[in-house]
Amino acid sequence: GIMHLGANRGTEAEVYNCFGKKVIWFEAMPDMFQYLKEHLHFYPIQKGYCAMLGDKDNVERPFYVSNYDGGLSSMFNFGFDHGIFFII
């Protein structure tokens, strides 16, 4: 099976389905999760969860969302300070 973190809209679901893969999807943004949930309706062996995964439970963290339709989000600030950067 596959664990897909940062699911977004689940555009890869069809590819995973072609390979017969069971998938657990995680998407932290509730609005984006609704798109994912509707999309996964067609793939019964794939399940989505609206959750942000981190190294500690019940800890409040900042959550950053890009202005690119909200399709990019992270618990880390966008940029080079955490070794993470995005090119759009």
Short mmCIF file of N, CA and C in Angstrom, two decimals:
data_model
loop_
_atom_site.label_atom_id
_atom_site.label_comp_id
_atom_site.label_asym_id
_atom_site.label_seq_id
_atom_site.Cartn_x
_atom_site.Cartn_y
_atom_site.Cartn_z
N GLY A 1 0.81 -1.19 0.00
CA GLY A 1 0.00 0.00 0.00
C GLY A 1 0.85 1.25 0.00
N ILE A 2 0.18 2.37 -0.11
CA ILE A 2 0.83 3.66 -0.20
C ILE A 2 0.24 4.60 0.84
N MET A 3 1.09 5.40 1.49
CA MET A 3 0.65 6.48 2.36
C MET A 3 1.05 7.77 1.66
N HIS A 4 0.07 8.54 1.25
CA HIS A 4 0.33 9.78 0.50
C HIS A 4 0.08 10.96 1.42
N LEU A 5 1.15 11.66 1.80
CA LEU A 5 1.06 12.84 2.66
C LEU A 5 0.97 14.09 1.80
N GLY A 6 0.12 15.01 2.19
CA GLY A 6 -0.08 16.21 1.39
C GLY A 6 -0.88 15.87 0.15
N ALA A 7 -2.03 15.28 0.37
CA ALA A 7 -2.83 14.70 -0.71
C ALA A 7 -3.33 15.70 -1.72
N ASN A 8 -3.61 16.94 -1.27
CA ASN A 8 -4.17 17.94 -2.15
C ASN A 8 -5.49 17.41 -2.70
N ARG A 9 -5.68 17.40 -3.99
CA ARG A 9 -6.95 16.93 -4.59
C ARG A 9 -6.93 15.46 -4.96
N GLY A 10 -5.82 14.78 -4.74
CA GLY A 10 -5.74 13.35 -5.04
C GLY A 10 -5.64 13.04 -6.52
N THR A 11 -4.95 13.89 -7.26
CA THR A 11 -4.88 13.70 -8.71
C THR A 11 -4.18 12.40 -9.12
N GLU A 12 -3.40 11.83 -8.21
CA GLU A 12 -2.68 10.59 -8.52
C GLU A 12 -3.53 9.34 -8.30
N ALA A 13 -4.74 9.51 -7.80
CA ALA A 13 -5.60 8.37 -7.43
C ALA A 13 -5.82 7.40 -8.59
N GLU A 14 -6.03 7.92 -9.77
CA GLU A 14 -6.28 7.05 -10.93
C GLU A 14 -5.06 6.18 -11.24
N VAL A 15 -3.87 6.75 -11.13
CA VAL A 15 -2.64 5.99 -11.39
C VAL A 15 -2.50 4.88 -10.35
N TYR A 16 -2.68 5.23 -9.07
CA TYR A 16 -2.60 4.21 -8.01
C TYR A 16 -3.63 3.11 -8.25
N ASN A 17 -4.81 3.51 -8.70
CA ASN A 17 -5.88 2.54 -8.96
C ASN A 17 -5.49 1.58 -10.09
N CYS A 18 -4.84 2.11 -11.13
CA CYS A 18 -4.41 1.26 -12.26
C CYS A 18 -3.46 0.16 -11.80
N PHE A 19 -2.69 0.45 -10.75
CA PHE A 19 -1.76 -0.54 -10.22
C PHE A 19 -2.38 -1.36 -9.08
N GLY A 20 -3.66 -1.11 -8.79
CA GLY A 20 -4.36 -1.87 -7.76
C GLY A 20 -3.86 -1.59 -6.35
N LYS A 21 -3.33 -0.40 -6.12
CA LYS A 21 -2.74 -0.06 -4.82
C LYS A 21 -3.78 0.43 -3.83
N LYS A 22 -3.70 -0.04 -2.60
CA LYS A 22 -4.46 0.53 -1.50
C LYS A 22 -3.71 1.78 -1.07
N VAL A 23 -4.46 2.87 -0.84
CA VAL A 23 -3.82 4.14 -0.51
C VAL A 23 -4.52 4.79 0.68
N ILE A 24 -3.72 5.33 1.58
CA ILE A 24 -4.22 6.18 2.65
C ILE A 24 -3.69 7.57 2.36
N TRP A 25 -4.61 8.52 2.21
CA TRP A 25 -4.28 9.90 1.88
C TRP A 25 -4.45 10.77 3.12
N PHE A 26 -3.54 11.76 3.30
CA PHE A 26 -3.66 12.73 4.38
C PHE A 26 -3.59 14.13 3.78
N GLU A 27 -4.60 14.93 4.10
CA GLU A 27 -4.64 16.33 3.67
C GLU A 27 -5.08 17.17 4.86
N ALA A 28 -4.31 18.20 5.19
CA ALA A 28 -4.58 19.00 6.39
C ALA A 28 -5.60 20.12 6.18
N MET A 29 -5.75 20.58 4.97
CA MET A 29 -6.66 21.71 4.72
C MET A 29 -8.09 21.21 4.50
N PRO A 30 -9.03 21.60 5.37
CA PRO A 30 -10.40 21.10 5.26
C PRO A 30 -11.05 21.35 3.90
N ASP A 31 -10.85 22.54 3.31
CA ASP A 31 -11.46 22.81 2.01
C ASP A 31 -10.89 21.90 0.93
N MET A 32 -9.58 21.73 0.94
CA MET A 32 -8.93 20.86 -0.05
C MET A 32 -9.34 19.40 0.19
N PHE A 33 -9.51 19.04 1.46
CA PHE A 33 -9.92 17.68 1.80
C PHE A 33 -11.29 17.34 1.19
N GLN A 34 -12.19 18.31 1.11
CA GLN A 34 -13.50 18.05 0.51
C GLN A 34 -13.37 17.64 -0.96
N TYR A 35 -12.47 18.31 -1.69
CA TYR A 35 -12.20 17.90 -3.09
C TYR A 35 -11.67 16.47 -3.12
N LEU A 36 -10.73 16.19 -2.22
CA LEU A 36 -10.13 14.85 -2.16
C LEU A 36 -11.19 13.80 -1.88
N LYS A 37 -12.01 14.05 -0.88
CA LYS A 37 -13.06 13.10 -0.48
C LYS A 37 -14.00 12.79 -1.64
N GLU A 38 -14.42 13.83 -2.36
CA GLU A 38 -15.30 13.63 -3.51
C GLU A 38 -14.60 12.83 -4.61
N HIS A 39 -13.32 13.10 -4.83
CA HIS A 39 -12.55 12.40 -5.86
C HIS A 39 -12.34 10.93 -5.51
N LEU A 40 -12.07 10.65 -4.24
CA LEU A 40 -11.80 9.27 -3.82
C LEU A 40 -13.04 8.40 -3.80
N HIS A 41 -14.20 9.00 -3.93
CA HIS A 41 -15.45 8.23 -3.98
C HIS A 41 -15.39 7.15 -5.07
N PHE A 42 -14.65 7.41 -6.12
CA PHE A 42 -14.55 6.48 -7.25
C PHE A 42 -13.52 5.37 -7.04
N TYR A 43 -12.78 5.43 -5.94
CA TYR A 43 -11.71 4.47 -5.68
C TYR A 43 -11.90 3.85 -4.30
N PRO A 44 -12.67 2.77 -4.22
CA PRO A 44 -13.06 2.21 -2.91
C PRO A 44 -11.91 1.67 -2.05
N ILE A 45 -10.75 1.37 -2.63
CA ILE A 45 -9.65 0.88 -1.79
C ILE A 45 -8.69 2.00 -1.38
N GLN A 46 -9.14 3.25 -1.59
CA GLN A 46 -8.36 4.41 -1.19
C GLN A 46 -9.17 5.21 -0.17
N LYS A 47 -8.52 5.62 0.91
CA LYS A 47 -9.20 6.30 2.02
C LYS A 47 -8.46 7.59 2.35
N GLY A 48 -9.20 8.68 2.57
CA GLY A 48 -8.61 9.95 2.91
C GLY A 48 -8.91 10.38 4.33
N TYR A 49 -7.96 11.10 4.94
CA TYR A 49 -8.11 11.64 6.28
C TYR A 49 -7.73 13.10 6.27
N CYS A 50 -8.51 13.91 6.96
CA CYS A 50 -8.19 15.32 7.11
C CYS A 50 -7.37 15.46 8.39
N ALA A 51 -6.06 15.51 8.24
CA ALA A 51 -5.16 15.56 9.39
C ALA A 51 -3.81 16.12 8.97
N MET A 52 -3.14 16.77 9.93
CA MET A 52 -1.76 17.21 9.72
C MET A 52 -0.89 16.31 10.58
N LEU A 53 0.10 15.70 9.99
CA LEU A 53 0.98 14.78 10.70
C LEU A 53 2.27 15.48 11.09
N GLY A 54 2.67 15.30 12.34
CA GLY A 54 3.90 15.89 12.84
C GLY A 54 4.57 14.95 13.82
N ASP A 55 5.59 15.44 14.49
CA ASP A 55 6.35 14.60 15.40
C ASP A 55 5.80 14.59 16.83
N LYS A 56 4.79 15.42 17.13
CA LYS A 56 4.19 15.47 18.46
C LYS A 56 2.68 15.56 18.35
N ASP A 57 1.97 14.96 19.30
CA ASP A 57 0.51 15.02 19.33
C ASP A 57 0.04 16.28 20.05
N ASN A 58 -1.10 16.79 19.62
CA ASN A 58 -1.79 17.89 20.30
C ASN A 58 -0.92 19.12 20.56
N VAL A 59 -0.06 19.44 19.61
CA VAL A 59 0.78 20.63 19.72
C VAL A 59 0.30 21.62 18.66
N GLU A 60 0.03 22.84 19.10
CA GLU A 60 -0.39 23.86 18.15
C GLU A 60 0.82 24.35 17.37
N ARG A 61 0.70 24.36 16.05
CA ARG A 61 1.80 24.76 15.18
C ARG A 61 1.29 25.77 14.17
N PRO A 62 2.18 26.62 13.68
CA PRO A 62 1.75 27.48 12.57
C PRO A 62 1.52 26.61 11.33
N PHE A 63 0.66 27.07 10.45
CA PHE A 63 0.36 26.33 9.23
C PHE A 63 0.36 27.33 8.10
N TYR A 64 1.23 27.13 7.14
CA TYR A 64 1.42 28.07 6.05
C TYR A 64 0.72 27.57 4.79
N VAL A 65 0.03 28.48 4.13
CA VAL A 65 -0.69 28.14 2.91
C VAL A 65 -0.23 29.11 1.82
N SER A 66 0.09 28.56 0.65
CA SER A 66 0.53 29.41 -0.46
C SER A 66 -0.65 30.17 -1.04
N ASN A 67 -0.36 31.19 -1.80
CA ASN A 67 -1.43 31.92 -2.47
C ASN A 67 -1.74 31.31 -3.84
N TYR A 68 -1.15 30.20 -4.14
CA TYR A 68 -1.37 29.50 -5.41
C TYR A 68 -2.56 28.56 -5.24
N ASP A 69 -3.73 29.07 -5.17
CA ASP A 69 -5.02 28.41 -4.97
C ASP A 69 -5.06 27.55 -3.71
N GLY A 70 -4.14 27.77 -2.79
CA GLY A 70 -4.12 26.99 -1.55
C GLY A 70 -3.66 25.58 -1.75
N GLY A 71 -3.11 25.28 -2.91
CA GLY A 71 -2.69 23.92 -3.23
C GLY A 71 -1.40 23.48 -2.58
N LEU A 72 -0.65 24.43 -2.02
CA LEU A 72 0.58 24.09 -1.31
C LEU A 72 0.42 24.55 0.14
N SER A 73 0.73 23.66 1.06
CA SER A 73 0.65 24.02 2.47
C SER A 73 1.72 23.24 3.23
N SER A 74 2.12 23.79 4.38
CA SER A 74 3.18 23.15 5.15
C SER A 74 3.18 23.67 6.58
N MET A 75 3.70 22.85 7.49
CA MET A 75 3.92 23.34 8.85
C MET A 75 5.22 24.12 8.92
N PHE A 76 5.99 24.11 7.84
CA PHE A 76 7.22 24.88 7.74
C PHE A 76 6.98 26.09 6.85
N ASN A 77 7.60 27.20 7.19
CA ASN A 77 7.48 28.41 6.38
C ASN A 77 8.10 28.14 5.01
N PHE A 78 7.46 28.63 3.96
CA PHE A 78 8.01 28.45 2.62
C PHE A 78 9.30 29.23 2.49
N GLY A 79 10.30 28.64 1.91
CA GLY A 79 11.59 29.30 1.73
C GLY A 79 12.71 28.32 1.97
N PHE A 80 13.90 28.85 2.15
CA PHE A 80 15.09 28.02 2.28
C PHE A 80 15.46 27.69 3.72
N ASP A 81 14.79 28.30 4.71
CA ASP A 81 15.21 28.14 6.09
C ASP A 81 15.05 26.72 6.64
N HIS A 82 14.24 25.88 6.02
CA HIS A 82 14.08 24.49 6.47
C HIS A 82 14.52 23.50 5.39
N GLY A 83 15.21 24.01 4.39
CA GLY A 83 15.62 23.13 3.30
C GLY A 83 14.48 22.78 2.37
N ILE A 84 13.38 23.50 2.48
CA ILE A 84 12.21 23.25 1.64
C ILE A 84 11.97 24.48 0.77
N PHE A 85 11.78 24.29 -0.50
CA PHE A 85 11.41 25.41 -1.35
C PHE A 85 10.54 24.88 -2.47
N PHE A 86 9.73 25.75 -3.00
CA PHE A 86 8.81 25.39 -4.07
C PHE A 86 9.02 26.30 -5.25
N ILE A 87 8.99 25.74 -6.41
CA ILE A 87 9.07 26.52 -7.64
C ILE A 87 7.73 26.40 -8.33
N ILE A 88 7.11 27.52 -8.55
CA ILE A 88 5.77 27.51 -9.18
C ILE A 88 5.86 28.19 -10.52
#
